PDB file of C-alpha atoms in Angstrom:
ATOM      1  CA  MET X 203     -36.635  -2.804  37.903  1.00  0.00           C
ATOM      2  CA  LYS X 204     -32.905  -3.044  38.879  1.00  0.00           C
ATOM      3  CA  GLN X 205     -32.239  -6.170  36.597  1.00  0.00           C
ATOM      4  CA  PHE X 206     -33.627  -4.091  33.700  1.00  0.00           C
ATOM      5  CA  ALA X 207     -31.209  -0.939  34.692  1.00  0.00           C
ATOM      6  CA  THR X 208     -28.369  -3.357  34.870  1.00  0.00           C
ATOM      7  CA  LEU X 209     -29.494  -4.854  31.309  1.00  0.00           C
ATOM      8  CA  ILE X 210     -29.492  -1.355  29.745  1.00  0.00           C
ATOM      9  CA  VAL X 211     -26.109  -0.259  30.900  1.00  0.00           C
ATOM     10  CA  ALA X 212     -24.726  -3.496  29.448  1.00  0.00           C
ATOM     11  CA  LEU X 213     -26.065  -3.035  26.352  1.00  0.00           C
ATOM     12  CA  ALA X 214     -24.997   0.544  26.295  1.00  0.00           C
ATOM     13  CA  THR X 215     -21.525  -0.501  27.174  1.00  0.00           C
ATOM     14  CA  PHE X 216     -21.373  -3.753  24.443  1.00  0.00           C
ATOM     15  CA  THR X 217     -22.690  -1.102  21.954  1.00  0.00           C
ATOM     16  CA  GLY X 218     -20.248   1.428  22.590  1.00  0.00           C
ATOM     17  CA  ALA X 219     -17.289  -1.190  22.312  1.00  0.00           C
ATOM     18  CA  ASN X 220     -18.079  -2.068  19.230  1.00  0.00           C
ATOM     19  CA  ILE X 221     -18.472   1.450  17.990  1.00  0.00           C
ATOM     20  CA  CYS X 222     -14.770   2.076  19.014  1.00  0.00           C
ATOM     21  CA  GLU X 223     -13.702  -1.467  17.565  1.00  0.00           C
ATOM     22  CA  ALA X 224     -15.529  -0.627  14.101  1.00  0.00           C
ATOM     23  CA  ALA X 225     -14.210   2.861  13.811  1.00  0.00           C
ATOM     24  CA  ASP X 226     -10.802   3.716  12.492  1.00  0.00           C
ATOM     25  CA  PRO X 227      -8.122   4.277  15.254  1.00  0.00           C
ATOM     26  CA  THR X 228      -7.083   8.269  15.665  1.00  0.00           C
ATOM     27  CA  PRO X 229      -3.290   8.668  14.709  1.00  0.00           C
ATOM     28  CA  PRO X 230      -1.395   9.725  17.329  1.00  0.00           C
ATOM     29  CA  ALA X 231       0.017  13.373  16.702  1.00  0.00           C
ATOM     30  CA  SER X 232       3.472  12.251  15.944  1.00  0.00           C
ATOM     31  CA  THR X 233       2.618   9.857  13.126  1.00  0.00           C
ATOM     32  CA  LYS X 234       4.060  10.526   9.158  1.00  0.00           C
ATOM     33  CA  THR X 235       2.817   9.320   6.104  1.00  0.00           C
ATOM     34  CA  ALA X 236       4.634   7.553   3.066  1.00  0.00           C
ATOM     35  CA  ILE X 237       3.340   6.929  -0.369  1.00  0.00           C
ATOM     36  CA  PHE X 238       4.362   3.713  -2.633  1.00  0.00           C
ATOM     37  CA  ALA X 239       3.148   2.547  -5.778  1.00  0.00           C
ATOM     38  CA  GLY X 240       3.449  -0.764  -6.398  1.00  0.00           C
ATOM     39  CA  GLY X 241       0.861  -2.213  -9.388  1.00  0.00           C
ATOM     40  CA  CYS X 242      -2.308  -3.115  -8.268  1.00  0.00           C
ATOM     41  CA  PHE X 243      -3.278  -1.314  -5.091  1.00  0.00           C
ATOM     42  CA  TRP X 244      -5.169  -4.303  -3.705  1.00  0.00           C
ATOM     43  CA  CYS X 245      -2.202  -6.306  -3.211  1.00  0.00           C
ATOM     44  CA  MET X 246       0.067  -3.574  -1.418  1.00  0.00           C
ATOM     45  CA  GLN X 247      -2.615  -3.173   1.458  1.00  0.00           C
ATOM     46  CA  PRO X 248      -2.105  -6.634   3.482  1.00  0.00           C
ATOM     47  CA  PRO X 249       1.843  -6.339   3.835  1.00  0.00           C
ATOM     48  CA  TYR X 250       1.448  -3.110   5.395  1.00  0.00           C
ATOM     49  CA  ASP X 251      -1.814  -3.551   7.222  1.00  0.00           C
ATOM     50  CA  GLN X 252       0.107  -6.353   9.061  1.00  0.00           C
ATOM     51  CA  ALA X 253       3.259  -4.394   9.840  1.00  0.00           C
ATOM     52  CA  LYS X 254       3.666  -3.118  13.671  1.00  0.00           C
ATOM     53  CA  GLY X 255       3.837   0.359  13.848  1.00  0.00           C
ATOM     54  CA  VAL X 256       1.526   1.182  10.952  1.00  0.00           C
ATOM     55  CA  VAL X 257      -1.369   2.850  12.053  1.00  0.00           C
ATOM     56  CA  LYS X 258      -3.763   3.024   8.987  1.00  0.00           C
ATOM     57  CA  THR X 259      -3.563   2.612   5.226  1.00  0.00           C
ATOM     58  CA  VAL X 260      -5.542   4.166   2.179  1.00  0.00           C
ATOM     59  CA  VAL X 261      -5.526   2.944  -1.419  1.00  0.00           C
ATOM     60  CA  GLY X 262      -5.709   5.462  -3.918  1.00  0.00           C
ATOM     61  CA  TYR X 263      -4.489   7.395  -6.929  1.00  0.00           C
ATOM     62  CA  THR X 264      -0.881   9.949  -7.285  1.00  0.00           C
ATOM     63  CA  GLY X 265       1.487  11.037  -9.694  1.00  0.00           C
ATOM     64  CA  GLY X 266      -0.622  12.954 -11.775  1.00  0.00           C
ATOM     65  CA  SER X 267      -1.169  16.654 -12.358  1.00  0.00           C
ATOM     66  CA  GLU X 268      -5.047  16.383 -13.138  1.00  0.00           C
ATOM     67  CA  ALA X 269      -7.271  17.938 -10.804  1.00  0.00           C
ATOM     68  CA  ASP X 270      -9.060  14.769  -9.669  1.00  0.00           C
ATOM     69  CA  ALA X 271      -8.692  11.135 -10.077  1.00  0.00           C
ATOM     70  CA  ASN X 272     -11.124   8.046 -10.115  1.00  0.00           C
ATOM     71  CA  TYR X 273     -10.900   4.282 -11.085  1.00  0.00           C
ATOM     72  CA  GLU X 274     -12.445   4.292 -14.046  1.00  0.00           C
ATOM     73  CA  LYS X 275     -10.154   7.218 -15.345  1.00  0.00           C
ATOM     74  CA  VAL X 276      -6.909   5.950 -13.872  1.00  0.00           C
ATOM     75  CA  SER X 277      -7.420   2.049 -14.664  1.00  0.00           C
ATOM     76  CA  GLY X 278      -8.324   3.596 -18.428  1.00  0.00           C
ATOM     77  CA  HIS X 279      -4.953   5.319 -18.462  1.00  0.00           C
ATOM     78  CA  ARG X 280      -6.681   8.576 -19.330  1.00  0.00           C
ATOM     79  CA  THR X 281      -4.439  10.125 -16.444  1.00  0.00           C
ATOM     80  CA  LYS X 282      -1.221  10.004 -15.373  1.00  0.00           C
ATOM     81  CA  HIS X 283      -2.025   8.635 -12.158  1.00  0.00           C
ATOM     82  CA  ARG X 284      -0.705   5.563 -10.373  1.00  0.00           C
ATOM     83  CA  GLU X 285      -2.232   3.327  -8.200  1.00  0.00           C
ATOM     84  CA  ALA X 286      -0.541   3.452  -5.096  1.00  0.00           C
ATOM     85  CA  ILE X 287      -0.945   3.230  -1.318  1.00  0.00           C
ATOM     86  CA  GLN X 288      -0.429   5.947   1.743  1.00  0.00           C
ATOM     87  CA  VAL X 289       0.602   4.776   4.706  1.00  0.00           C
ATOM     88  CA  THR X 290       0.077   6.100   8.106  1.00  0.00           C
ATOM     89  CA  TYR X 291       2.850   5.189  10.531  1.00  0.00           C
ATOM     90  CA  ASP X 292       4.554   5.675  14.129  1.00  0.00           C
ATOM     91  CA  PRO X 293       8.245   6.611  13.452  1.00  0.00           C
ATOM     92  CA  ALA X 294       8.909   5.238  17.020  1.00  0.00           C
ATOM     93  CA  GLN X 295       7.872   2.323  16.095  1.00  0.00           C
ATOM     94  CA  ILE X 296       8.579   1.403  12.347  1.00  0.00           C
ATOM     95  CA  SER X 297      10.930   3.645  10.391  1.00  0.00           C
ATOM     96  CA  TYR X 298      10.921   4.948   6.681  1.00  0.00           C
ATOM     97  CA  GLY X 299      13.887   2.495   5.901  1.00  0.00           C
ATOM     98  CA  GLN X 300      11.982  -0.576   7.095  1.00  0.00           C
ATOM     99  CA  LEU X 301       8.612   0.515   5.182  1.00  0.00           C
ATOM    100  CA  LEU X 302      10.906   0.597   2.203  1.00  0.00           C
ATOM    101  CA  GLU X 303      12.008  -2.965   2.555  1.00  0.00           C
ATOM    102  CA  ILE X 304       8.408  -4.069   2.872  1.00  0.00           C
ATOM    103  CA  PHE X 305       7.702  -2.376  -0.297  1.00  0.00           C
ATOM    104  CA  TRP X 306      10.752  -4.044  -2.213  1.00  0.00           C
ATOM    105  CA  ARG X 307       9.307  -7.503  -1.378  1.00  0.00           C
ATOM    106  CA  GLN X 308       6.093  -6.738  -2.741  1.00  0.00           C
ATOM    107  CA  ILE X 309       7.202  -5.523  -6.532  1.00  0.00           C
ATOM    108  CA  ASN X 310       9.327  -6.373  -9.231  1.00  0.00           C
ATOM    109  CA  PRO X 311      12.017  -3.661  -9.204  1.00  0.00           C
ATOM    110  CA  THR X 312      13.346  -4.429 -12.544  1.00  0.00           C
ATOM    111  CA  GLN X 313       9.847  -4.127 -14.410  1.00  0.00           C
ATOM    112  CA  ALA X 314       9.344  -0.787 -15.958  1.00  0.00           C
ATOM    113  CA  ASP X 315       6.256  -1.149 -17.818  1.00  0.00           C
ATOM    114  CA  GLY X 316       3.529  -1.754 -15.113  1.00  0.00           C
ATOM    115  CA  GLN X 317       4.026  -5.003 -12.604  1.00  0.00           C
ATOM    116  CA  PHE X 318       3.488  -8.292 -13.316  1.00  0.00           C
ATOM    117  CA  HIS X 319       0.272  -9.116 -15.548  1.00  0.00           C
ATOM    118  CA  ASP X 320      -0.884  -5.417 -15.341  1.00  0.00           C
ATOM    119  CA  ILE X 321       0.610  -3.133 -17.868  1.00  0.00           C
ATOM    120  CA  GLY X 322       0.524   0.606 -18.198  1.00  0.00           C
ATOM    121  CA  LEU X 323       1.674   3.643 -16.254  1.00  0.00           C
ATOM    122  CA  SER X 324      -1.093   3.184 -13.794  1.00  0.00           C
ATOM    123  CA  TYR X 325       0.723   0.403 -12.503  1.00  0.00           C
ATOM    124  CA  GLN X 326       4.146   1.680 -12.678  1.00  0.00           C
ATOM    125  CA  ALA X 327       6.052   1.117  -9.415  1.00  0.00           C
ATOM    126  CA  ALA X 328       7.530   4.365  -7.742  1.00  0.00           C
ATOM    127  CA  ILE X 329       8.132   5.598  -4.416  1.00  0.00           C
ATOM    128  CA  PHE X 330       6.804   9.160  -3.831  1.00  0.00           C
ATOM    129  CA  TYR X 331       8.880  11.678  -1.446  1.00  0.00           C
ATOM    130  CA  SER X 332       7.886  14.229   0.589  1.00  0.00           C
ATOM    131  CA  ASN X 333      11.393  15.617   1.729  1.00  0.00           C
ATOM    132  CA  GLU X 334      15.086  15.308   1.040  1.00  0.00           C
ATOM    133  CA  GLU X 335      15.217  12.954   3.584  1.00  0.00           C
ATOM    134  CA  GLU X 336      12.969  10.518   2.548  1.00  0.00           C
ATOM    135  CA  LYS X 337      14.639  10.903  -1.080  1.00  0.00           C
ATOM    136  CA  LYS X 338      17.970  10.476   0.147  1.00  0.00           C
ATOM    137  CA  THR X 339      16.430   7.247   2.315  1.00  0.00           C
ATOM    138  CA  ALA X 340      14.701   5.909  -0.909  1.00  0.00           C
ATOM    139  CA  GLU X 341      17.713   6.086  -3.101  1.00  0.00           C
ATOM    140  CA  ALA X 342      20.075   4.618  -0.711  1.00  0.00           C
ATOM    141  CA  SER X 343      17.626   1.821   0.064  1.00  0.00           C
ATOM    142  CA  ARG X 344      17.419   1.210  -4.204  1.00  0.00           C
ATOM    143  CA  GLU X 345      20.884   1.239  -4.508  1.00  0.00           C
ATOM    144  CA  LYS X 346      21.297  -1.280  -1.390  1.00  0.00           C
ATOM    145  CA  LEU X 347      18.816  -3.818  -3.393  1.00  0.00           C
ATOM    146  CA  GLY X 348      20.838  -3.306  -6.473  1.00  0.00           C
ATOM    147  CA  GLU X 349      23.845  -4.555  -5.066  1.00  0.00           C
ATOM    148  CA  SER X 350      22.337  -7.566  -3.196  1.00  0.00           C
ATOM    149  CA  GLY X 351      22.666  -9.781  -5.899  1.00  0.00           C
ATOM    150  CA  LYS X 352      18.729 -10.555  -5.800  1.00  0.00           C
ATOM    151  CA  PHE X 353      18.182  -9.116  -9.228  1.00  0.00           C
ATOM    152  CA  GLN X 354      20.158 -10.037 -12.664  1.00  0.00           C
ATOM    153  CA  GLN X 355      18.509  -7.057 -14.276  1.00  0.00           C
ATOM    154  CA  PRO X 356      18.854  -3.272 -13.406  1.00  0.00           C
ATOM    155  CA  ILE X 357      16.363  -1.894 -10.692  1.00  0.00           C
ATOM    156  CA  VAL X 358      14.479   0.623 -12.550  1.00  0.00           C
ATOM    157  CA  THR X 359      11.743   1.778  -9.728  1.00  0.00           C
ATOM    158  CA  GLU X 360      11.406   5.668 -10.098  1.00  0.00           C
ATOM    159  CA  ILE X 361      11.810   7.832  -6.992  1.00  0.00           C
ATOM    160  CA  LEU X 362       9.271  10.727  -7.239  1.00  0.00           C
ATOM    161  CA  PRO X 363       8.120  13.796  -5.261  1.00  0.00           C
ATOM    162  CA  VAL X 364       4.711  13.467  -4.156  1.00  0.00           C
ATOM    163  CA  ILE X 365       1.861  15.475  -6.208  1.00  0.00           C
ATOM    164  CA  ASN X 366      -1.258  14.911  -4.744  1.00  0.00           C
ATOM    165  CA  PHE X 367      -3.061  11.588  -3.291  1.00  0.00           C
ATOM    166  CA  TYR X 368      -6.443  10.828  -3.863  1.00  0.00           C
ATOM    167  CA  PRO X 369      -8.166   8.046  -1.889  1.00  0.00           C
ATOM    168  CA  ALA X 370      -9.805   5.334  -4.141  1.00  0.00           C
ATOM    169  CA  GLU X 371     -13.457   4.136  -3.597  1.00  0.00           C
ATOM    170  CA  GLU X 372     -14.661   2.606  -0.540  1.00  0.00           C
ATOM    171  CA  TYR X 373     -14.945  -0.571  -2.538  1.00  0.00           C
ATOM    172  CA  HIS X 374     -11.560  -0.718  -2.871  1.00  0.00           C
ATOM    173  CA  GLN X 375     -10.376  -0.099   0.538  1.00  0.00           C
ATOM    174  CA  LYS X 376      -9.006  -3.390   2.222  1.00  0.00           C
ATOM    175  CA  TYR X 377     -10.308  -5.072  -0.701  1.00  0.00           C
ATOM    176  CA  TYR X 378      -8.838  -8.514   0.463  1.00  0.00           C
ATOM    177  CA  LEU X 379     -10.810  -8.391   3.389  1.00  0.00           C
ATOM    178  CA  LYS X 380     -14.043  -7.560   1.834  1.00  0.00           C
ATOM    179  CA  ASN X 381     -13.656 -10.276  -0.945  1.00  0.00           C
ATOM    180  CA  PRO X 382     -10.975 -12.668  -0.008  1.00  0.00           C
ATOM    181  CA  GLY X 383     -11.770 -15.106  -2.488  1.00  0.00           C
ATOM    182  CA  ASP X 384     -11.742 -12.664  -5.569  1.00  0.00           C
ATOM    183  CA  PHE X 385      -8.381 -11.158  -4.087  1.00  0.00           C
ATOM    184  CA  GLU X 386      -6.755 -14.266  -3.687  1.00  0.00           C
ATOM    185  CA  ALA X 387      -7.461 -15.681  -7.612  1.00  0.00           C
ATOM    186  CA  TYR X 388      -6.133 -12.335  -8.532  1.00  0.00           C
ATOM    187  CA  HIS X 389      -3.010 -11.913  -6.285  1.00  0.00           C
ATOM    188  CA  VAL X 390      -2.089 -15.506  -7.622  1.00  0.00           C
ATOM    189  CA  GLY X 391      -3.478 -15.115 -11.090  1.00  0.00           C
ATOM    190  CA  SER X 392      -1.433 -11.900 -11.601  1.00  0.00           C
ATOM    191  CA  GLY X 393       1.723 -13.703 -11.132  1.00  0.00           C
ATOM    192  CA  ARG X 394       2.828 -11.459  -7.902  1.00  0.00           C
ATOM    193  CA  VAL X 395       2.619 -14.423  -6.143  1.00  0.00           C
ATOM    194  CA  SER X 396       4.963 -16.979  -7.870  1.00  0.00           C
ATOM    195  CA  PHE X 397       7.597 -13.848  -8.580  1.00  0.00           C
ATOM    196  CA  LEU X 398       8.195 -13.054  -5.025  1.00  0.00           C
ATOM    197  CA  GLU X 399       8.174 -16.631  -3.690  1.00  0.00           C
ATOM    198  CA  LYS X 400      10.816 -17.150  -6.321  1.00  0.00           C
ATOM    199  CA  ILE X 401      13.079 -14.049  -5.058  1.00  0.00           C
ATOM    200  CA  TRP X 402      12.280 -13.917  -1.449  1.00  0.00           C
ATOM    201  CA  GLY X 403      10.564 -17.119  -0.699  1.00  0.00           C
ATOM    202  CA  GLY X 404       7.327 -17.496   1.621  1.00  0.00           C
ATOM    203  CA  SER X 405       8.478 -14.137   3.598  1.00  0.00           C
ATOM    204  CA  SER X 406       6.956 -12.047   0.878  1.00  0.00           C
ATOM    205  CA  ARG X 407       3.637 -13.040   2.215  1.00  0.00           C
ATOM    206  CA  LYS X 408       3.905 -12.123   5.790  1.00  0.00           C
TER     207      LYS X 408
END
């Protein structure tokens, strides 16, 4: 009987641990959020998920004035939303400026009509600020990139105020983990990987 009771306690502990691991961590009260559009949102999630200080990421749609957004409408360019990522982060561990550095290393900031092989408003890159401090930091970061000599053409990435953010459908969330083969084929086939490795080297995939 004692052995049976011990087994029950062990199973309950194991199950509870698994549930805790599967659930999204509760963000500490001090976190902030930042929103970036960088073309296909699948490709924007891995670098932020891997960054120390990032608590949570959600891909979705932003930038449009319509009251709702979904993948069918946005990908069909029937709204003015863009594919984007919402990053929840701990400013004690990573700054907004560092998030911007990650952003620049995932996009082609000289492309105005979309990103890489994906053309259209929904794929156009932008930084969405929620206050004047973020706006000034983003503008300074863009200016610094323009003066870096990394790009021969002008930096055209927009800096815009946040309107609304609508989370994308669940199957889009962390697509790189759910469908790693399909993700990698798209990541490479879109032209993103070759462009970023040419500009930044292997560090663009870290």
